[in-house]
JSON list of C-alpha atoms in Angstrom, two decimals:
[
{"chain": "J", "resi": 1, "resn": "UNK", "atom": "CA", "xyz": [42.66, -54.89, 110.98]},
{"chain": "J", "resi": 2, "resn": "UNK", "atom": "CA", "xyz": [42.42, -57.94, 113.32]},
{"chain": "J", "resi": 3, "resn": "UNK", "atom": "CA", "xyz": [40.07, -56.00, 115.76]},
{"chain": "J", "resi": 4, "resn": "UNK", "atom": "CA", "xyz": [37.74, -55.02, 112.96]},
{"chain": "J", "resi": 5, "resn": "UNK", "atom": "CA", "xyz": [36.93, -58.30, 112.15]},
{"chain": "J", "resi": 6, "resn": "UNK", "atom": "CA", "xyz": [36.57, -59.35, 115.46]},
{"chain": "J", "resi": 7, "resn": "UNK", "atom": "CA", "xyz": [34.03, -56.69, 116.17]},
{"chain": "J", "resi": 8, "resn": "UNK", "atom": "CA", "xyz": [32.61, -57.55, 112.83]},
{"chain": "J", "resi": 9, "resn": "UNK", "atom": "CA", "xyz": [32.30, -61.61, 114.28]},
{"chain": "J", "resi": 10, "resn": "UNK", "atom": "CA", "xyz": [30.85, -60.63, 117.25]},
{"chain": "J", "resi": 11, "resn": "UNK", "atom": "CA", "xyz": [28.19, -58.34, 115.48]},
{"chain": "J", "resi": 12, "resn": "UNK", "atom": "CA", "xyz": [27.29, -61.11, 113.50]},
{"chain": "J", "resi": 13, "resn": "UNK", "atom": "CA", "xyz": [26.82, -63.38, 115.95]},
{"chain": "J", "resi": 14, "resn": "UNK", "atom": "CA", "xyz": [24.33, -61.15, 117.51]},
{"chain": "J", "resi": 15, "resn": "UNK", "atom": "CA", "xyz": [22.64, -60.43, 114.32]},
{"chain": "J", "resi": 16, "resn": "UNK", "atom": "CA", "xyz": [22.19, -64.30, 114.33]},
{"chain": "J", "resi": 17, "resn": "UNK", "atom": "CA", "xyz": [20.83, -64.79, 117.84]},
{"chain": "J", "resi": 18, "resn": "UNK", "atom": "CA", "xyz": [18.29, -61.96, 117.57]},
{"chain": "J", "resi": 19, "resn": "UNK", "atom": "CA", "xyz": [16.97, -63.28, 114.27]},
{"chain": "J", "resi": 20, "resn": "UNK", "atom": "CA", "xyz": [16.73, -67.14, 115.87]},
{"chain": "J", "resi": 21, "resn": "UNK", "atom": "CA", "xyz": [14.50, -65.18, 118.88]},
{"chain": "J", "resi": 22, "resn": "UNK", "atom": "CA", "xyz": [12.39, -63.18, 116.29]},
{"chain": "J", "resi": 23, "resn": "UNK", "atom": "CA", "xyz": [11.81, -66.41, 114.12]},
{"chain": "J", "resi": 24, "resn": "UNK", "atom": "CA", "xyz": [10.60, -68.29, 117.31]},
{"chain": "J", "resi": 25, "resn": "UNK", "atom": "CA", "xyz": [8.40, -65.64, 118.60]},
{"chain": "J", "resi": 26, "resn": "UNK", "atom": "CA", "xyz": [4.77, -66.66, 118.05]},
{"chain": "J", "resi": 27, "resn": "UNK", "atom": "CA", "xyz": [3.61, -62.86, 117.19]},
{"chain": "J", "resi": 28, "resn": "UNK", "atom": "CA", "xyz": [0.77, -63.40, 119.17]},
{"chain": "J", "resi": 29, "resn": "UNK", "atom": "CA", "xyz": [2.14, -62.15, 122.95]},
{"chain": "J", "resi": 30, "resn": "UNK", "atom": "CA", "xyz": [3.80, -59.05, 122.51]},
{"chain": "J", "resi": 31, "resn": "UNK", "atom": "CA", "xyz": [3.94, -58.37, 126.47]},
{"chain": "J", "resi": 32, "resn": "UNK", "atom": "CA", "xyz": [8.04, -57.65, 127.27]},
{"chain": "J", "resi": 33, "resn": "UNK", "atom": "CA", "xyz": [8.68, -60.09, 130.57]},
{"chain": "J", "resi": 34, "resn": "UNK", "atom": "CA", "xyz": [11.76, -58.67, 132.80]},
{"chain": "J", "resi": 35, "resn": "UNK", "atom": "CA", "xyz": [12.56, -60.56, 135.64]},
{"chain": "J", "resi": 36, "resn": "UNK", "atom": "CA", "xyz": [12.45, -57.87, 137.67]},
{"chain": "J", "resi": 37, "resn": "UNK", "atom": "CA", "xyz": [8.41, -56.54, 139.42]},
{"chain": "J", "resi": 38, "resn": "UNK", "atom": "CA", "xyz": [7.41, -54.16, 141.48]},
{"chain": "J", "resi": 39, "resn": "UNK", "atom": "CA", "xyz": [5.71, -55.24, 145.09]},
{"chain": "J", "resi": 40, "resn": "UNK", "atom": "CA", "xyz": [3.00, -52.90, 145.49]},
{"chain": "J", "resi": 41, "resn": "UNK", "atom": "CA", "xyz": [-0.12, -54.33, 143.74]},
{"chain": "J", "resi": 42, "resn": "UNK", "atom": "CA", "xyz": [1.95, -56.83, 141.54]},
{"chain": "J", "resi": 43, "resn": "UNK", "atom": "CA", "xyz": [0.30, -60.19, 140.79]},
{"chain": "J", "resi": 44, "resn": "UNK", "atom": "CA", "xyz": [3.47, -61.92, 141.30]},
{"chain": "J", "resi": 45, "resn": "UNK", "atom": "CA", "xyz": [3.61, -60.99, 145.15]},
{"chain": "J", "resi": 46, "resn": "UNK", "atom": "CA", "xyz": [1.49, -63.86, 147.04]},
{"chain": "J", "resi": 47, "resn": "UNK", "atom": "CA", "xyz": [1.46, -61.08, 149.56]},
{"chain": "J", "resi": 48, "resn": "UNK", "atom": "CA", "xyz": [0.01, -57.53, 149.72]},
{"chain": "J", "resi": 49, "resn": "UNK", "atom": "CA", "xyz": [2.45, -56.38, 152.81]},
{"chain": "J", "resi": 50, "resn": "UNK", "atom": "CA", "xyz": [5.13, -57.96, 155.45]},
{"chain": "J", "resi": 51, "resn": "UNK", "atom": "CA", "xyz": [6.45, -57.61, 159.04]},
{"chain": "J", "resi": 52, "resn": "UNK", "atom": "CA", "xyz": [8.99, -59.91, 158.83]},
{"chain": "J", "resi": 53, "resn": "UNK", "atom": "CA", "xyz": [10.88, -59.48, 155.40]},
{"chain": "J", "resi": 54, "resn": "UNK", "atom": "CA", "xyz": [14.01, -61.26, 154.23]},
{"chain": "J", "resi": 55, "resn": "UNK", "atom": "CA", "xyz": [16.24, -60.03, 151.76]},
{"chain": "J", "resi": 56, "resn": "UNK", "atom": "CA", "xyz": [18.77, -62.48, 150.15]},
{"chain": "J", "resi": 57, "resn": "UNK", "atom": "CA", "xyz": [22.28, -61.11, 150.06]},
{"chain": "J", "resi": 58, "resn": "UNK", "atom": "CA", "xyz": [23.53, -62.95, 147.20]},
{"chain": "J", "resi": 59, "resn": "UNK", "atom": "CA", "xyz": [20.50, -62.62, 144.76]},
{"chain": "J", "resi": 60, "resn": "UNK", "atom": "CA", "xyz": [21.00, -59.48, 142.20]},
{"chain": "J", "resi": 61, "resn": "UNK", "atom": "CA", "xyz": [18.76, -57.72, 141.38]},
{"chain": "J", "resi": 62, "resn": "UNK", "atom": "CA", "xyz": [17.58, -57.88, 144.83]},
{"chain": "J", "resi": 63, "resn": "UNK", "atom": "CA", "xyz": [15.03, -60.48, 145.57]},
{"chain": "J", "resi": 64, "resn": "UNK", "atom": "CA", "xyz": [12.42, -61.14, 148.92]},
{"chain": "J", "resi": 65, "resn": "UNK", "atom": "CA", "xyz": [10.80, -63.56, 151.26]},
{"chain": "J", "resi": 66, "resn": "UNK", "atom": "CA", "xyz": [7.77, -62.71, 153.20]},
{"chain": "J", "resi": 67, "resn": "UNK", "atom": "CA", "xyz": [8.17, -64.87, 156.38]},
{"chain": "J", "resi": 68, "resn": "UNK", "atom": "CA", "xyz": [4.82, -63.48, 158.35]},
{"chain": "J", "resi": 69, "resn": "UNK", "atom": "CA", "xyz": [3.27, -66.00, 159.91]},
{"chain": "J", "resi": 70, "resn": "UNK", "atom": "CA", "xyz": [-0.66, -66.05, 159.10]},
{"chain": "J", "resi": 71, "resn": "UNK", "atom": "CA", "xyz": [-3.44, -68.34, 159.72]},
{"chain": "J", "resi": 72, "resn": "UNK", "atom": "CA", "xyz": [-3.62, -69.23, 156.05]},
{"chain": "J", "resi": 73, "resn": "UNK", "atom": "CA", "xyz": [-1.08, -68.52, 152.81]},
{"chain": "J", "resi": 74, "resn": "UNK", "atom": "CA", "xyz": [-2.35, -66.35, 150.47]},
{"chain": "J", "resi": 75, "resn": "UNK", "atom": "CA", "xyz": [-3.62, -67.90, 147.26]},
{"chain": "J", "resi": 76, "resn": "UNK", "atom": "CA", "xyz": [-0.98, -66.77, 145.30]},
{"chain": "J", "resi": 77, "resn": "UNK", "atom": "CA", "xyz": [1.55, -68.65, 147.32]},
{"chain": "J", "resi": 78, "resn": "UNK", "atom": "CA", "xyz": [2.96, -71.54, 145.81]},
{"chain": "J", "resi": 79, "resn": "UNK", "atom": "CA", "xyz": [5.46, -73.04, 148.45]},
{"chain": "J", "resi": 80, "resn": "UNK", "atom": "CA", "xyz": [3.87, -72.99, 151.61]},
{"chain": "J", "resi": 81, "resn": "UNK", "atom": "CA", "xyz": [4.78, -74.39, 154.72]},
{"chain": "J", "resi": 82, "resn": "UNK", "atom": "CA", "xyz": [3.44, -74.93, 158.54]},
{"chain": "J", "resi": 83, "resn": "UNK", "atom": "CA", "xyz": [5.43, -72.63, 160.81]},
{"chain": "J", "resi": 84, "resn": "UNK", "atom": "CA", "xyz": [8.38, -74.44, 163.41]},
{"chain": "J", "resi": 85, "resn": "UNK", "atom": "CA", "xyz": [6.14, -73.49, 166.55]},
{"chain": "J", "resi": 86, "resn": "UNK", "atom": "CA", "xyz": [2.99, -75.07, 165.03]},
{"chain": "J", "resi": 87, "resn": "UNK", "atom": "CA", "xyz": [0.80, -71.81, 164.68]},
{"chain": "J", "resi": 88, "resn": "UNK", "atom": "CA", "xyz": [0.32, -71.04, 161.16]},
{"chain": "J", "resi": 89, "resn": "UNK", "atom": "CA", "xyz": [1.56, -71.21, 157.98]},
{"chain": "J", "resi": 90, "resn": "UNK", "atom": "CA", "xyz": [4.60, -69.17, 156.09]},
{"chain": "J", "resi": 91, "resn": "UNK", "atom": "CA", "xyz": [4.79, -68.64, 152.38]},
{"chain": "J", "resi": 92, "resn": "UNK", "atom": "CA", "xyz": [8.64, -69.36, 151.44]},
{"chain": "J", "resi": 93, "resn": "UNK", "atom": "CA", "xyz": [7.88, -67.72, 147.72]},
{"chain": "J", "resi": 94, "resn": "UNK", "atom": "CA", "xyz": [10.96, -65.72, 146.65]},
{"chain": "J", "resi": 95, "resn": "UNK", "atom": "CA", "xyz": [10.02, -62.20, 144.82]},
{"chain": "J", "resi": 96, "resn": "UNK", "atom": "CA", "xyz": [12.46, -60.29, 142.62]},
{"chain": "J", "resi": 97, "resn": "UNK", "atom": "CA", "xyz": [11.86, -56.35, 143.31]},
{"chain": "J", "resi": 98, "resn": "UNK", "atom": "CA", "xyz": [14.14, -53.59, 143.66]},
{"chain": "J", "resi": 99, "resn": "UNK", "atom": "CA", "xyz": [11.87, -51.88, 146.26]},
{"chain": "J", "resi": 100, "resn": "UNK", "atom": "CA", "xyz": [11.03, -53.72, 149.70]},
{"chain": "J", "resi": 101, "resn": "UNK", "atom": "CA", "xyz": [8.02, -54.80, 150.33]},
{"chain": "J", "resi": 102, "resn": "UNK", "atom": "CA", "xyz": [5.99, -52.69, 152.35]},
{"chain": "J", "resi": 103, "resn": "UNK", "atom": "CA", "xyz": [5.76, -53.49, 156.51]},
{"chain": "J", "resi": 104, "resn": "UNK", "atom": "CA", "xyz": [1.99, -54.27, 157.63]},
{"chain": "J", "resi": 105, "resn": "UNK", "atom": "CA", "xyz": [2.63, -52.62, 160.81]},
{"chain": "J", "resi": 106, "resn": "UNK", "atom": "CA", "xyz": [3.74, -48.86, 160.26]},
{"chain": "J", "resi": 107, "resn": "UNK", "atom": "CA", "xyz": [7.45, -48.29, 161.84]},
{"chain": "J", "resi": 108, "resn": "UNK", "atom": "CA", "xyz": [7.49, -45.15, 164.52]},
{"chain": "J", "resi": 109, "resn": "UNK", "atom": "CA", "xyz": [9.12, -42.79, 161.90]},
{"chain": "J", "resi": 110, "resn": "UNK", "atom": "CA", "xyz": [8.64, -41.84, 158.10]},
{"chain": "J", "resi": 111, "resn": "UNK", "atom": "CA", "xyz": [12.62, -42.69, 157.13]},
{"chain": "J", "resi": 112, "resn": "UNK", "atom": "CA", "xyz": [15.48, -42.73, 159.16]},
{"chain": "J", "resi": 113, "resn": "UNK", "atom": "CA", "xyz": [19.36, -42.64, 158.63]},
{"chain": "J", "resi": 114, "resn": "UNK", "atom": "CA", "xyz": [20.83, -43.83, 161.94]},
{"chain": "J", "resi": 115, "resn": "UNK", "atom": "CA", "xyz": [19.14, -47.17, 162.90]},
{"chain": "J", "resi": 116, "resn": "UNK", "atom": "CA", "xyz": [20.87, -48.69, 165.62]},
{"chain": "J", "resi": 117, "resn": "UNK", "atom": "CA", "xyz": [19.70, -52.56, 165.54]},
{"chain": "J", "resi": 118, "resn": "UNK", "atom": "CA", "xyz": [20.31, -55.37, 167.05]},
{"chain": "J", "resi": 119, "resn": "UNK", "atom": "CA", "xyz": [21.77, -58.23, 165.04]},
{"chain": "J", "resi": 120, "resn": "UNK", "atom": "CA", "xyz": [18.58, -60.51, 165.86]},
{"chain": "J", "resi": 121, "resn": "UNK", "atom": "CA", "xyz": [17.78, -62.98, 162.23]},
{"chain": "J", "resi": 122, "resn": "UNK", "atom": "CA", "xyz": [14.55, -60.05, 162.84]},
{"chain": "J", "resi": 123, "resn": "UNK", "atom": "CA", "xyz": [16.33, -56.71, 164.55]},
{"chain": "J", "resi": 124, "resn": "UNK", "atom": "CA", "xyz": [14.55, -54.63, 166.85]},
{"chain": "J", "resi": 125, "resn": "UNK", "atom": "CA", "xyz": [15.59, -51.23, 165.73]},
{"chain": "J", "resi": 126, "resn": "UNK", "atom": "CA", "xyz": [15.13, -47.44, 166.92]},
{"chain": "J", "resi": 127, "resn": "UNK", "atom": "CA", "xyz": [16.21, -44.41, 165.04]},
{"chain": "J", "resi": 128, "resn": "UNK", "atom": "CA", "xyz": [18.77, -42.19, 166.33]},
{"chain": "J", "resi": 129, "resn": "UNK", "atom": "CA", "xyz": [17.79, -38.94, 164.08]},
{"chain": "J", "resi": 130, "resn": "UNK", "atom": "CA", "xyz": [17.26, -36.01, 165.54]},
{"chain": "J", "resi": 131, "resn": "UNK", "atom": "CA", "xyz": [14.43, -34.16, 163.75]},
{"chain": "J", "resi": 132, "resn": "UNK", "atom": "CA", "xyz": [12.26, -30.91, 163.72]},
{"chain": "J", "resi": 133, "resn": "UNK", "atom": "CA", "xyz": [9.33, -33.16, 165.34]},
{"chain": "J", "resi": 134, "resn": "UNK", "atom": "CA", "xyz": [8.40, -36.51, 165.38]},
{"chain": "J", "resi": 135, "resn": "UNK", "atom": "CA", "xyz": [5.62, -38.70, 163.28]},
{"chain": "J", "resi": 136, "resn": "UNK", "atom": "CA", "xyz": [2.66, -39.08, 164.21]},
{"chain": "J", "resi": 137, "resn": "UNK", "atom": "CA", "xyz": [2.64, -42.75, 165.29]},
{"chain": "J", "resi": 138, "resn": "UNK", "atom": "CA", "xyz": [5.55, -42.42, 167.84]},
{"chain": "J", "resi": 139, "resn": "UNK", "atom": "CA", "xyz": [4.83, -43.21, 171.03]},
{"chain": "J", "resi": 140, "resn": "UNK", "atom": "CA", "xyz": [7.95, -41.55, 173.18]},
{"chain": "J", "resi": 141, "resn": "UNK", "atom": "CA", "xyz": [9.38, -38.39, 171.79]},
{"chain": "J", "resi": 142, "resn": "UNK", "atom": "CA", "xyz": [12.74, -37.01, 173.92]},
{"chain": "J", "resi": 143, "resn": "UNK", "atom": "CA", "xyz": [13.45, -33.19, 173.24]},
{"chain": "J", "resi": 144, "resn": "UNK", "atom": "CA", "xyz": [17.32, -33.29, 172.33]},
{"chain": "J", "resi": 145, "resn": "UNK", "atom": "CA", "xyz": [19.58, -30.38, 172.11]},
{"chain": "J", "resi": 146, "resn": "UNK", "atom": "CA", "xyz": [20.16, -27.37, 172.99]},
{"chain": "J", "resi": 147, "resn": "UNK", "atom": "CA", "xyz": [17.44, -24.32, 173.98]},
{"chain": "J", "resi": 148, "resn": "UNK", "atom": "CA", "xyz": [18.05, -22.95, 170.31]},
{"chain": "J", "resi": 149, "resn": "UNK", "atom": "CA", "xyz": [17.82, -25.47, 168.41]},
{"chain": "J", "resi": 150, "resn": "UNK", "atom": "CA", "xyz": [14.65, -27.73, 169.53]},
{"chain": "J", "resi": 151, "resn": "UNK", "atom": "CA", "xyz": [15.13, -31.05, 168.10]},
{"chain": "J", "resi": 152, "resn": "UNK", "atom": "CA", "xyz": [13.54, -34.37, 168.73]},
{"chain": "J", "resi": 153, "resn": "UNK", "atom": "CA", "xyz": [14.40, -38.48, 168.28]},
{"chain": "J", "resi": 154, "resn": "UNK", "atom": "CA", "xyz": [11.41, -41.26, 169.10]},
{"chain": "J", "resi": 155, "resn": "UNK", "atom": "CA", "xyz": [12.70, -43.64, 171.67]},
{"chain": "J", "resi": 156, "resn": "UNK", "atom": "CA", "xyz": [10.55, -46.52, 170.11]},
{"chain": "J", "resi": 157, "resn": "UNK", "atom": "CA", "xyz": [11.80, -50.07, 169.37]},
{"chain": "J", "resi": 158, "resn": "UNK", "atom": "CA", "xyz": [10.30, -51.37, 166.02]},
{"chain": "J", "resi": 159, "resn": "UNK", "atom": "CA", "xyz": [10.83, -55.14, 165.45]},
{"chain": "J", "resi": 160, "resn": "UNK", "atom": "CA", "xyz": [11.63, -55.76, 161.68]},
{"chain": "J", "resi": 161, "resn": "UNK", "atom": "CA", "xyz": [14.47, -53.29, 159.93]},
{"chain": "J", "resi": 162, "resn": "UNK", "atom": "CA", "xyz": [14.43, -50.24, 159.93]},
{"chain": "J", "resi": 163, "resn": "UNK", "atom": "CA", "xyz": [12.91, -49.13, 156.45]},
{"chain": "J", "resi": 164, "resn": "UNK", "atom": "CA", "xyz": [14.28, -46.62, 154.12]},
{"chain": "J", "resi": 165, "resn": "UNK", "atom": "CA", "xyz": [16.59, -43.55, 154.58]},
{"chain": "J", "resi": 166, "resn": "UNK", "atom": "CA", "xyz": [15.49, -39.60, 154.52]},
{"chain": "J", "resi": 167, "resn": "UNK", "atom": "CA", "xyz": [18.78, -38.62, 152.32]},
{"chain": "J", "resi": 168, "resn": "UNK", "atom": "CA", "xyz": [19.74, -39.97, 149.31]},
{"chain": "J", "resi": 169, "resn": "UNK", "atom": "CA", "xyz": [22.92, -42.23, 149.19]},
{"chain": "J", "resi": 170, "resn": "UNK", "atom": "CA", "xyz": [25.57, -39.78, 147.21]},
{"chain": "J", "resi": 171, "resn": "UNK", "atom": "CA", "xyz": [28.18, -41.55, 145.36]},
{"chain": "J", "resi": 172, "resn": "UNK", "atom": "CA", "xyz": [31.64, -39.94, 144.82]},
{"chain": "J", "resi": 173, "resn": "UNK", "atom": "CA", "xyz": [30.95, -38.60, 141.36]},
{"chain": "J", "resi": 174, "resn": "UNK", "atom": "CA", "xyz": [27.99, -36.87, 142.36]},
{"chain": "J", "resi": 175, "resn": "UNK", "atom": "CA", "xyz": [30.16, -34.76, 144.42]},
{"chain": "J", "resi": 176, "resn": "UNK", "atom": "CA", "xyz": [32.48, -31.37, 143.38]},
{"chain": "J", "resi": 177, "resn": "UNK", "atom": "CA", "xyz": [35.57, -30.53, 144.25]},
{"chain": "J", "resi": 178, "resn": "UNK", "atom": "CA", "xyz": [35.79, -26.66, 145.11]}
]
């Protein structure tokens, strides 16, 4: 009996606070603002693409700081600041995304799942994945394994992280038990 009418309390209590945020609503705007935005052509990016991307750890969900430097901030910027060494300016806006923002300069490979970086504030990475050929836009191809099985990894460094993975992360419920 006691639990029902807790339940009940709480219920009402939320009856009460959605009826106080209808009653305020001006009826006018009826746009749904979540906090979180997509990169790609969003508005609330002061920047279209970034080299030098930072990603704060403690921010859920996930949120971004483009720290290119560029002759000029973009408009949208509202924090700007001259760069340490003097030669340009960095915009120190935050942006909440799930998705990274895109590099300006395209990394060797499409996706890779064993970066090995080094633990620079911006890494220099290369991809250790050995694959049926590689992309286009690397430079130094090895051949790697055996005379059956022709594989390839690109020996090119990349300075910024190493971008997204080819498989999908699988958690331990996604997987059976034979």
């Amino acid at each position: 009996m006691n639990t029902r009418l807790s339940v009940l309390a709480t219920l009402l209590v939320a009856l009460r606070v959605v009826l106080a945020a209808a009653a305020a609503h001006s009826g006018t705007d009826t746009t749904i603002r979540l906090p979180i935005s997509s990169i790609g052509g969003s508005s609330s990016a002061p920047w279209d693409c970034c080299d030098f991307v930072a990603r704060d750890p403690a921010f859920r969900p996930p949120r971004w700081q483009c720290n290119d430097v560029l002759g000029e901030c973009p408009t949208g910027c509202h924090e700007c600041e001259e760069s340490l060494a003097g030669d340009g300016y960095v915009c120190l806006d935050w942006v909440v995304s799930l998705y990274e923002p895109p590099v300006c300069t395209p990394r060797p490979w499409d996706c890779c799942d064993f970066a090995v970086c080094t633990r620079a504030y911006v890494p220099i990475c290369w991809c250790a994945d050995q694959v049926e050929s590689c992309s286009s836009r690397c430079k130094e191809c090895e051949e790697v394994g055996t005379k059956d099985t022709h594989r390839y990894r690109c020996l090119d460094r990349f300075l910024g992280y190493p971008g997204p993975k080819c498989t999908p992360w699988i958690s331990k419920d996604d997987t059976t038990s034979t």
